[in-house]
Amino acid sequence: KNQVEQSPQSLIILEGKNCTLQCNYTVSPFSNLRWYKQDTGRGPVSLTIMTFSENTKSNGRYTATLDADTKQSSLHITASQLSDSASYICVVSARSGNTPLVFGKGTRLSVIA
Amino acid sequence: NAGVTQTPKFRILKIGQSMTLQCTQDMNHNYMYWYRQDPGMGLKLIYYSVGAGITDKGEVPNGYNVSRSTTEDFPLRLELAAPSQTSVYFCASSYPPGQYSYEQYFGPGTRLTVT
């Protein structure tokens, strides 16, 4: 069964600190993995998309890594800001036409002053 | 571009009532999607459309209907609303899968409560 598991469920960090969110998946055959940021009361917004051949991709203070062998990904946030408080969702796409994306439940990040 | 817009933002329905959630995109995307997001859960695909006149079921289609008469609009119809349909509904659009930059753009969501 295609699944995406994220950890931790929630995380509280101090402003300025770094953090890493984890994503494990069982989706097959793998096409690409995305990280989305979802602010409270808003729709998800894409941060990164990585295909099988990409190990790392950055978007400002966000850096995603992908290990397609172990089927793991991480999202590292550097020098966190209060505006980083949001849910971060890992989404995996299978390489088969119109197969739906598989969404993780998300990690709820709270950055406090 | 306004992107993906949804109306209404909030709605309370009584059991058995019907309603239509509206979704419009101005990016000329062929693909459009409807998702629901239950508290603490990942998004689940309800229906999707690959172009005007073509729709298909997703993972959780029961209790919903869709139509796609134009490229821009993809309304979601709830018939005989049930408490289990209390959720946040997101519409999204994209270029066809297989294109590397096939990004899904999401609307702001409609929060629906059925009591």
PDB file of C-alpha atoms in Angstrom:
ATOM      1  CA  LYS A   1       0.000   0.000   0.000  1.00  0.00           C
ATOM      2  CA  ASN A   2       1.325   3.432  -0.936  1.00  0.00           C
ATOM      3  CA  GLN A   3       1.991   5.391   2.239  1.00  0.00           C
ATOM      4  CA  VAL A   4       3.879   8.451   3.423  1.00  0.00           C
ATOM      5  CA  GLU A   5       4.848   8.709   7.085  1.00  0.00           C
ATOM      6  CA  GLN A   6       6.169  11.913   8.635  1.00  0.00           C
ATOM      7  CA  SER A   7       7.894  12.595  11.912  1.00  0.00           C
ATOM      8  CA  PRO A   8       7.683  14.223  14.304  1.00  0.00           C
ATOM      9  CA  GLN A   9       3.972  15.012  14.392  1.00  0.00           C
ATOM     10  CA  SER A  10       4.719  18.368  15.965  1.00  0.00           C
ATOM     11  CA  LEU A  11       7.755  20.380  16.910  1.00  0.00           C
ATOM     12  CA  ILE A  12       8.408  23.570  18.855  1.00  0.00           C
ATOM     13  CA  ILE A  13      11.677  25.437  18.363  1.00  0.00           C
ATOM     14  CA  LEU A  14      13.119  28.806  19.307  1.00  0.00           C
ATOM     15  CA  GLU A  15      13.449  31.480  16.664  1.00  0.00           C
ATOM     16  CA  GLY A  16      16.848  31.327  15.004  1.00  0.00           C
ATOM     17  CA  LYS A  17      17.361  27.609  15.601  1.00  0.00           C
ATOM     18  CA  ASN A  18      17.578  24.927  12.915  1.00  0.00           C
ATOM     19  CA  CYS A  19      15.348  21.887  12.609  1.00  0.00           C
ATOM     20  CA  THR A  20      14.926  18.791  10.456  1.00  0.00           C
ATOM     21  CA  LEU A  21      11.675  17.097   9.519  1.00  0.00           C
ATOM     22  CA  GLN A  22      11.546  13.483   8.334  1.00  0.00           C
ATOM     23  CA  CYS A  23       9.544  11.668   5.681  1.00  0.00           C
ATOM     24  CA  ASN A  24       9.477   7.925   4.899  1.00  0.00           C
ATOM     25  CA  TYR A  25       7.511   6.548   1.991  1.00  0.00           C
ATOM     26  CA  THR A  26       6.512   3.250   0.415  1.00  0.00           C
ATOM     27  CA  VAL A  27       5.135   4.643  -2.861  1.00  0.00           C
ATOM     28  CA  SER A  28       6.168   2.624  -5.878  1.00  0.00           C
ATOM     29  CA  PRO A  29       7.184   3.095  -8.625  1.00  0.00           C
ATOM     30  CA  PHE A  30       8.547   6.394  -7.412  1.00  0.00           C
ATOM     31  CA  SER A  31       8.336   9.489  -9.588  1.00  0.00           C
ATOM     32  CA  ASN A  32       8.986  12.517  -7.423  1.00  0.00           C
ATOM     33  CA  LEU A  33       8.764  13.834  -3.874  1.00  0.00           C
ATOM     34  CA  ARG A  34       7.540  17.247  -2.859  1.00  0.00           C
ATOM     35  CA  TRP A  35       7.537  19.259   0.304  1.00  0.00           C
ATOM     36  CA  TYR A  36       4.687  21.695   0.856  1.00  0.00           C
ATOM     37  CA  LYS A  37       4.216  24.388   3.473  1.00  0.00           C
ATOM     38  CA  GLN A  38       0.672  24.925   4.709  1.00  0.00           C
ATOM     39  CA  ASP A  39      -0.070  27.963   6.814  1.00  0.00           C
ATOM     40  CA  THR A  40      -3.088  27.749   9.111  1.00  0.00           C
ATOM     41  CA  GLY A  41      -6.278  28.295   7.132  1.00  0.00           C
ATOM     42  CA  ARG A  42      -4.502  28.307   3.777  1.00  0.00           C
ATOM     43  CA  GLY A  43      -3.841  25.870   0.960  1.00  0.00           C
ATOM     44  CA  PRO A  44      -0.484  24.071   0.644  1.00  0.00           C
ATOM     45  CA  VAL A  45       2.316  25.901  -1.182  1.00  0.00           C
ATOM     46  CA  SER A  46       5.171  24.030  -2.831  1.00  0.00           C
ATOM     47  CA  LEU A  47       8.682  24.344  -1.405  1.00  0.00           C
ATOM     48  CA  THR A  48      10.616  21.765  -3.441  1.00  0.00           C
ATOM     49  CA  ILE A  49      10.149  18.931  -5.916  1.00  0.00           C
ATOM     50  CA  MET A  50      12.791  16.207  -6.304  1.00  0.00           C
ATOM     51  CA  THR A  51      12.985  13.362  -8.782  1.00  0.00           C
ATOM     52  CA  PHE A  52      14.719  10.011  -8.366  1.00  0.00           C
ATOM     53  CA  SER A  53      18.101  11.336  -9.471  1.00  0.00           C
ATOM     54  CA  GLU A  54      18.173  14.374  -7.186  1.00  0.00           C
ATOM     55  CA  ASN A  55      19.692  14.097  -3.704  1.00  0.00           C
ATOM     56  CA  THR A  56      19.376  17.665  -2.508  1.00  0.00           C
ATOM     57  CA  LYS A  57      17.375  20.716  -3.418  1.00  0.00           C
ATOM     58  CA  SER A  58      17.299  24.090  -1.717  1.00  0.00           C
ATOM     59  CA  ASN A  59      14.802  26.912  -1.617  1.00  0.00           C
ATOM     60  CA  GLY A  60      16.201  29.738   0.472  1.00  0.00           C
ATOM     61  CA  ARG A  61      16.477  28.541   4.074  1.00  0.00           C
ATOM     62  CA  TYR A  62      14.753  25.252   3.187  1.00  0.00           C
ATOM     63  CA  THR A  63      16.883  22.299   2.067  1.00  0.00           C
ATOM     64  CA  ALA A  64      15.318  18.975   1.128  1.00  0.00           C
ATOM     65  CA  THR A  65      17.246  15.731   0.791  1.00  0.00           C
ATOM     66  CA  LEU A  66      16.178  12.489  -0.813  1.00  0.00           C
ATOM     67  CA  ASP A  67      17.545   8.966  -0.468  1.00  0.00           C
ATOM     68  CA  ALA A  68      15.620   6.917  -3.012  1.00  0.00           C
ATOM     69  CA  ASP A  69      17.339   3.710  -1.896  1.00  0.00           C
ATOM     70  CA  THR A  70      16.062   3.926   1.665  1.00  0.00           C
ATOM     71  CA  LYS A  71      12.926   5.820   0.603  1.00  0.00           C
ATOM     72  CA  GLN A  72      13.563   8.643   3.007  1.00  0.00           C
ATOM     73  CA  SER A  73      13.520  12.397   2.713  1.00  0.00           C
ATOM     74  CA  SER A  74      14.213  15.228   5.094  1.00  0.00           C
ATOM     75  CA  LEU A  75      13.475  18.930   5.138  1.00  0.00           C
ATOM     76  CA  HIS A  76      16.010  21.085   6.952  1.00  0.00           C
ATOM     77  CA  ILE A  77      15.070  24.600   7.983  1.00  0.00           C
ATOM     78  CA  THR A  78      17.948  26.933   8.780  1.00  0.00           C
ATOM     79  CA  ALA A  79      17.775  29.964  11.074  1.00  0.00           C
ATOM     80  CA  SER A  80      14.068  29.570  11.700  1.00  0.00           C
ATOM     81  CA  GLN A  81      11.753  32.573  11.688  1.00  0.00           C
ATOM     82  CA  LEU A  82       8.366  33.099  13.291  1.00  0.00           C
ATOM     83  CA  SER A  83       6.841  32.962   9.810  1.00  0.00           C
ATOM     84  CA  ASP A  84       8.066  29.379   9.437  1.00  0.00           C
ATOM     85  CA  SER A  85       5.320  28.301  11.844  1.00  0.00           C
ATOM     86  CA  ALA A  86       3.144  26.059   9.676  1.00  0.00           C
ATOM     87  CA  SER A  87       2.473  22.455   8.750  1.00  0.00           C
ATOM     88  CA  TYR A  88       5.023  20.862   6.433  1.00  0.00           C
ATOM     89  CA  ILE A  89       3.650  18.136   4.234  1.00  0.00           C
ATOM     90  CA  CYS A  90       5.616  15.482   2.380  1.00  0.00           C
ATOM     91  CA  VAL A  91       3.934  14.329  -0.839  1.00  0.00           C
ATOM     92  CA  VAL A  92       5.037  11.480  -3.090  1.00  0.00           C
ATOM     93  CA  SER A  93       4.018  10.869  -6.678  1.00  0.00           C
ATOM     94  CA  ALA A  94       4.015   7.447  -8.317  1.00  0.00           C
ATOM     95  CA  ARG A  95       5.254   7.070 -11.864  1.00  0.00           C
ATOM     96  CA  SER A  96       2.014   5.839 -13.371  1.00  0.00           C
ATOM     97  CA  GLY A  97      -0.147   8.238 -15.276  1.00  0.00           C
ATOM     98  CA  ASN A  98      -2.881   9.800 -13.236  1.00  0.00           C
ATOM     99  CA  THR A  99      -2.206   8.007  -9.955  1.00  0.00           C
ATOM    100  CA  PRO A 100      -3.080  10.377  -7.139  1.00  0.00           C
ATOM    101  CA  LEU A 101      -0.398  12.005  -5.079  1.00  0.00           C
ATOM    102  CA  VAL A 102       0.098  10.393  -1.670  1.00  0.00           C
ATOM    103  CA  PHE A 103       0.100  12.963   1.107  1.00  0.00           C
ATOM    104  CA  GLY A 104       1.672  12.610   4.521  1.00  0.00           C
ATOM    105  CA  LYS A 105      -0.193  13.916   7.552  1.00  0.00           C
ATOM    106  CA  GLY A 106       2.313  16.702   8.009  1.00  0.00           C
ATOM    107  CA  THR A 107       4.560  17.988  10.775  1.00  0.00           C
ATOM    108  CA  ARG A 108       3.213  20.945  12.703  1.00  0.00           C
ATOM    109  CA  LEU A 109       6.114  23.355  13.375  1.00  0.00           C
ATOM    110  CA  SER A 110       5.816  26.182  15.877  1.00  0.00           C
ATOM    111  CA  VAL A 111       8.606  28.744  16.042  1.00  0.00           C
ATOM    112  CA  ILE A 112       8.540  30.818  19.221  1.00  0.00           C
ATOM    113  CA  ALA A 113      10.394  33.970  20.197  1.00  0.00           C
TER     114      ALA A 113
ATOM    115  CA  ASN B   1      -3.111  35.986 -12.066  1.00  0.00           C
ATOM    116  CA  ALA B   2      -5.494  35.192  -9.236  1.00  0.00           C
ATOM    117  CA  GLY B   3      -4.408  31.530  -9.325  1.00  0.00           C
ATOM    118  CA  VAL B   4      -6.969  29.129  -7.864  1.00  0.00           C
ATOM    119  CA  THR B   5      -9.978  30.690  -6.186  1.00  0.00           C
ATOM    120  CA  GLN B   6     -12.641  28.930  -4.134  1.00  0.00           C
ATOM    121  CA  THR B   7     -15.988  30.004  -2.802  1.00  0.00           C
ATOM    122  CA  PRO B   8     -17.391  30.028  -0.211  1.00  0.00           C
ATOM    123  CA  LYS B   9     -14.674  30.171   2.466  1.00  0.00           C
ATOM    124  CA  PHE B  10     -16.962  28.767   5.138  1.00  0.00           C
ATOM    125  CA  ARG B  11     -20.307  27.009   5.133  1.00  0.00           C
ATOM    126  CA  ILE B  12     -22.529  25.257   7.644  1.00  0.00           C
ATOM    127  CA  LEU B  13     -25.002  22.724   6.270  1.00  0.00           C
ATOM    128  CA  LYS B  14     -27.739  20.719   7.897  1.00  0.00           C
ATOM    129  CA  ILE B  15     -27.812  16.976   7.334  1.00  0.00           C
ATOM    130  CA  GLY B  16     -29.493  16.182   4.029  1.00  0.00           C
ATOM    131  CA  GLN B  17     -28.910  19.589   2.447  1.00  0.00           C
ATOM    132  CA  SER B  18     -27.017  20.018  -0.798  1.00  0.00           C
ATOM    133  CA  MET B  19     -24.495  22.565  -1.956  1.00  0.00           C
ATOM    134  CA  THR B  20     -21.903  23.304  -4.618  1.00  0.00           C
ATOM    135  CA  LEU B  21     -18.343  24.327  -3.867  1.00  0.00           C
ATOM    136  CA  GLN B  22     -16.977  26.555  -6.592  1.00  0.00           C
ATOM    137  CA  CYS B  23     -13.422  26.454  -7.963  1.00  0.00           C
ATOM    138  CA  THR B  24     -11.895  28.591 -10.709  1.00  0.00           C
ATOM    139  CA  GLN B  25      -8.345  28.811 -12.031  1.00  0.00           C
ATOM    140  CA  ASP B  26      -6.890  31.340 -14.461  1.00  0.00           C
ATOM    141  CA  MET B  27      -3.612  29.575 -15.298  1.00  0.00           C
ATOM    142  CA  ASN B  28      -5.017  27.621 -18.261  1.00  0.00           C
ATOM    143  CA  HIS B  29      -4.245  24.332 -16.516  1.00  0.00           C
ATOM    144  CA  ASN B  30      -5.775  21.212 -18.006  1.00  0.00           C
ATOM    145  CA  TYR B  31      -5.753  19.246 -14.762  1.00  0.00           C
ATOM    146  CA  MET B  32      -7.913  20.124 -11.792  1.00  0.00           C
ATOM    147  CA  TYR B  33      -8.460  18.300  -8.497  1.00  0.00           C
ATOM    148  CA  TRP B  34     -10.651  18.275  -5.435  1.00  0.00           C
ATOM    149  CA  TYR B  35      -9.209  17.170  -2.094  1.00  0.00           C
ATOM    150  CA  ARG B  36     -10.549  16.956   1.406  1.00  0.00           C
ATOM    151  CA  GLN B  37      -8.427  17.410   4.503  1.00  0.00           C
ATOM    152  CA  ASP B  38      -9.721  16.004   7.761  1.00  0.00           C
ATOM    153  CA  PRO B  39      -8.133  17.139  11.049  1.00  0.00           C
ATOM    154  CA  GLY B  40      -4.748  15.516  11.604  1.00  0.00           C
ATOM    155  CA  MET B  41      -4.945  13.624   8.310  1.00  0.00           C
ATOM    156  CA  GLY B  42      -3.320  13.931   4.911  1.00  0.00           C
ATOM    157  CA  LEU B  43      -5.206  15.279   1.926  1.00  0.00           C
ATOM    158  CA  LYS B  44      -7.367  12.746   0.122  1.00  0.00           C
ATOM    159  CA  LEU B  45      -8.305  13.041  -3.554  1.00  0.00           C
ATOM    160  CA  ILE B  46     -12.063  13.159  -4.200  1.00  0.00           C
ATOM    161  CA  TYR B  47     -12.265  13.726  -7.955  1.00  0.00           C
ATOM    162  CA  TYR B  48     -10.025  15.021 -10.674  1.00  0.00           C
ATOM    163  CA  SER B  49     -10.335  16.208 -14.249  1.00  0.00           C
ATOM    164  CA  VAL B  50      -7.804  16.073 -17.086  1.00  0.00           C
ATOM    165  CA  GLY B  51      -9.668  18.555 -19.241  1.00  0.00           C
ATOM    166  CA  ALA B  52     -13.049  20.031 -20.070  1.00  0.00           C
ATOM    167  CA  GLY B  53     -15.684  17.326 -20.257  1.00  0.00           C
ATOM    168  CA  ILE B  54     -13.503  14.652 -18.597  1.00  0.00           C
ATOM    169  CA  THR B  55     -13.682  13.719 -14.919  1.00  0.00           C
ATOM    170  CA  ASP B  56     -12.642  10.709 -12.891  1.00  0.00           C
ATOM    171  CA  LYS B  57     -12.946   9.411  -9.346  1.00  0.00           C
ATOM    172  CA  GLY B  58     -10.192   9.707  -6.788  1.00  0.00           C
ATOM    173  CA  GLU B  59      -9.809   7.836  -3.522  1.00  0.00           C
ATOM    174  CA  VAL B  60     -12.928   9.098  -1.706  1.00  0.00           C
ATOM    175  CA  PRO B  61     -15.628  10.008  -4.275  1.00  0.00           C
ATOM    176  CA  ASN B  62     -18.730   8.727  -2.482  1.00  0.00           C
ATOM    177  CA  GLY B  63     -21.258  11.455  -1.734  1.00  0.00           C
ATOM    178  CA  TYR B  64     -19.801  13.903  -4.261  1.00  0.00           C
ATOM    179  CA  ASN B  65     -20.223  14.782  -7.905  1.00  0.00           C
ATOM    180  CA  VAL B  66     -18.264  17.021 -10.246  1.00  0.00           C
ATOM    181  CA  SER B  67     -18.529  18.536 -13.685  1.00  0.00           C
ATOM    182  CA  ARG B  68     -16.037  20.273 -15.943  1.00  0.00           C
ATOM    183  CA  SER B  69     -17.748  22.268 -18.661  1.00  0.00           C
ATOM    184  CA  THR B  70     -14.870  24.753 -19.093  1.00  0.00           C
ATOM    185  CA  THR B  71     -11.112  24.706 -18.573  1.00  0.00           C
ATOM    186  CA  GLU B  72     -11.420  27.303 -15.819  1.00  0.00           C
ATOM    187  CA  ASP B  73     -14.174  25.892 -13.605  1.00  0.00           C
ATOM    188  CA  PHE B  74     -14.446  22.659 -11.632  1.00  0.00           C
ATOM    189  CA  PRO B  75     -17.389  22.729  -9.188  1.00  0.00           C
ATOM    190  CA  LEU B  76     -17.865  20.049  -6.530  1.00  0.00           C
ATOM    191  CA  ARG B  77     -21.423  19.077  -5.671  1.00  0.00           C
ATOM    192  CA  LEU B  78     -22.458  17.578  -2.328  1.00  0.00           C
ATOM    193  CA  GLU B  79     -25.805  15.831  -2.375  1.00  0.00           C
ATOM    194  CA  LEU B  80     -27.513  14.851   0.890  1.00  0.00           C
ATOM    195  CA  ALA B  81     -24.799  16.218   3.170  1.00  0.00           C
ATOM    196  CA  ALA B  82     -23.699  13.962   6.033  1.00  0.00           C
ATOM    197  CA  PRO B  83     -21.633  14.726   9.180  1.00  0.00           C
ATOM    198  CA  SER B  84     -18.816  12.608   7.715  1.00  0.00           C
ATOM    199  CA  GLN B  85     -18.397  15.275   5.039  1.00  0.00           C
ATOM    200  CA  THR B  86     -17.357  17.864   7.615  1.00  0.00           C
ATOM    201  CA  SER B  87     -13.889  18.777   6.387  1.00  0.00           C
ATOM    202  CA  VAL B  88     -11.777  21.383   4.642  1.00  0.00           C
ATOM    203  CA  TYR B  89     -11.998  21.124   0.876  1.00  0.00           C
ATOM    204  CA  PHE B  90      -9.162  22.192  -1.386  1.00  0.00           C
ATOM    205  CA  CYS B  91      -9.244  22.645  -5.118  1.00  0.00           C
ATOM    206  CA  ALA B  92      -5.979  22.458  -7.071  1.00  0.00           C
ATOM    207  CA  SER B  93      -4.829  22.707 -10.660  1.00  0.00           C
ATOM    208  CA  SER B  94      -1.745  21.747 -12.643  1.00  0.00           C
ATOM    209  CA  TYR B  95      -0.218  21.015 -16.007  1.00  0.00           C
ATOM    210  CA  PRO B  96      -0.334  17.324 -17.002  1.00  0.00           C
ATOM    211  CA  PRO B  97       1.755  14.827 -14.993  1.00  0.00           C
ATOM    212  CA  GLY B  98       4.931  13.791 -16.744  1.00  0.00           C
ATOM    213  CA  GLN B  99       6.017  17.370 -17.137  1.00  0.00           C
ATOM    214  CA  TYR B 100       8.788  17.874 -14.624  1.00  0.00           C
ATOM    215  CA  SER B 101       7.508  21.184 -13.434  1.00  0.00           C
ATOM    216  CA  TYR B 102       4.053  19.751 -12.888  1.00  0.00           C
ATOM    217  CA  GLU B 103       3.246  21.674  -9.804  1.00  0.00           C
ATOM    218  CA  GLN B 104      -0.151  21.574  -8.153  1.00  0.00           C
ATOM    219  CA  TYR B 105      -1.427  24.996  -7.158  1.00  0.00           C
ATOM    220  CA  PHE B 106      -3.948  24.975  -4.352  1.00  0.00           C
ATOM    221  CA  GLY B 107      -6.820  27.270  -3.575  1.00  0.00           C
ATOM    222  CA  PRO B 108      -7.379  28.705  -0.078  1.00  0.00           C
ATOM    223  CA  GLY B 109      -9.913  26.046   0.894  1.00  0.00           C
ATOM    224  CA  THR B 110     -13.560  25.845   1.935  1.00  0.00           C
ATOM    225  CA  ARG B 111     -14.304  24.872   5.531  1.00  0.00           C
ATOM    226  CA  LEU B 112     -17.546  22.883   5.613  1.00  0.00           C
ATOM    227  CA  THR B 113     -19.426  21.800   8.713  1.00  0.00           C
ATOM    228  CA  VAL B 114     -22.412  19.460   8.497  1.00  0.00           C
ATOM    229  CA  THR B 115     -24.607  19.325  11.614  1.00  0.00           C
TER     230      THR B 115
END
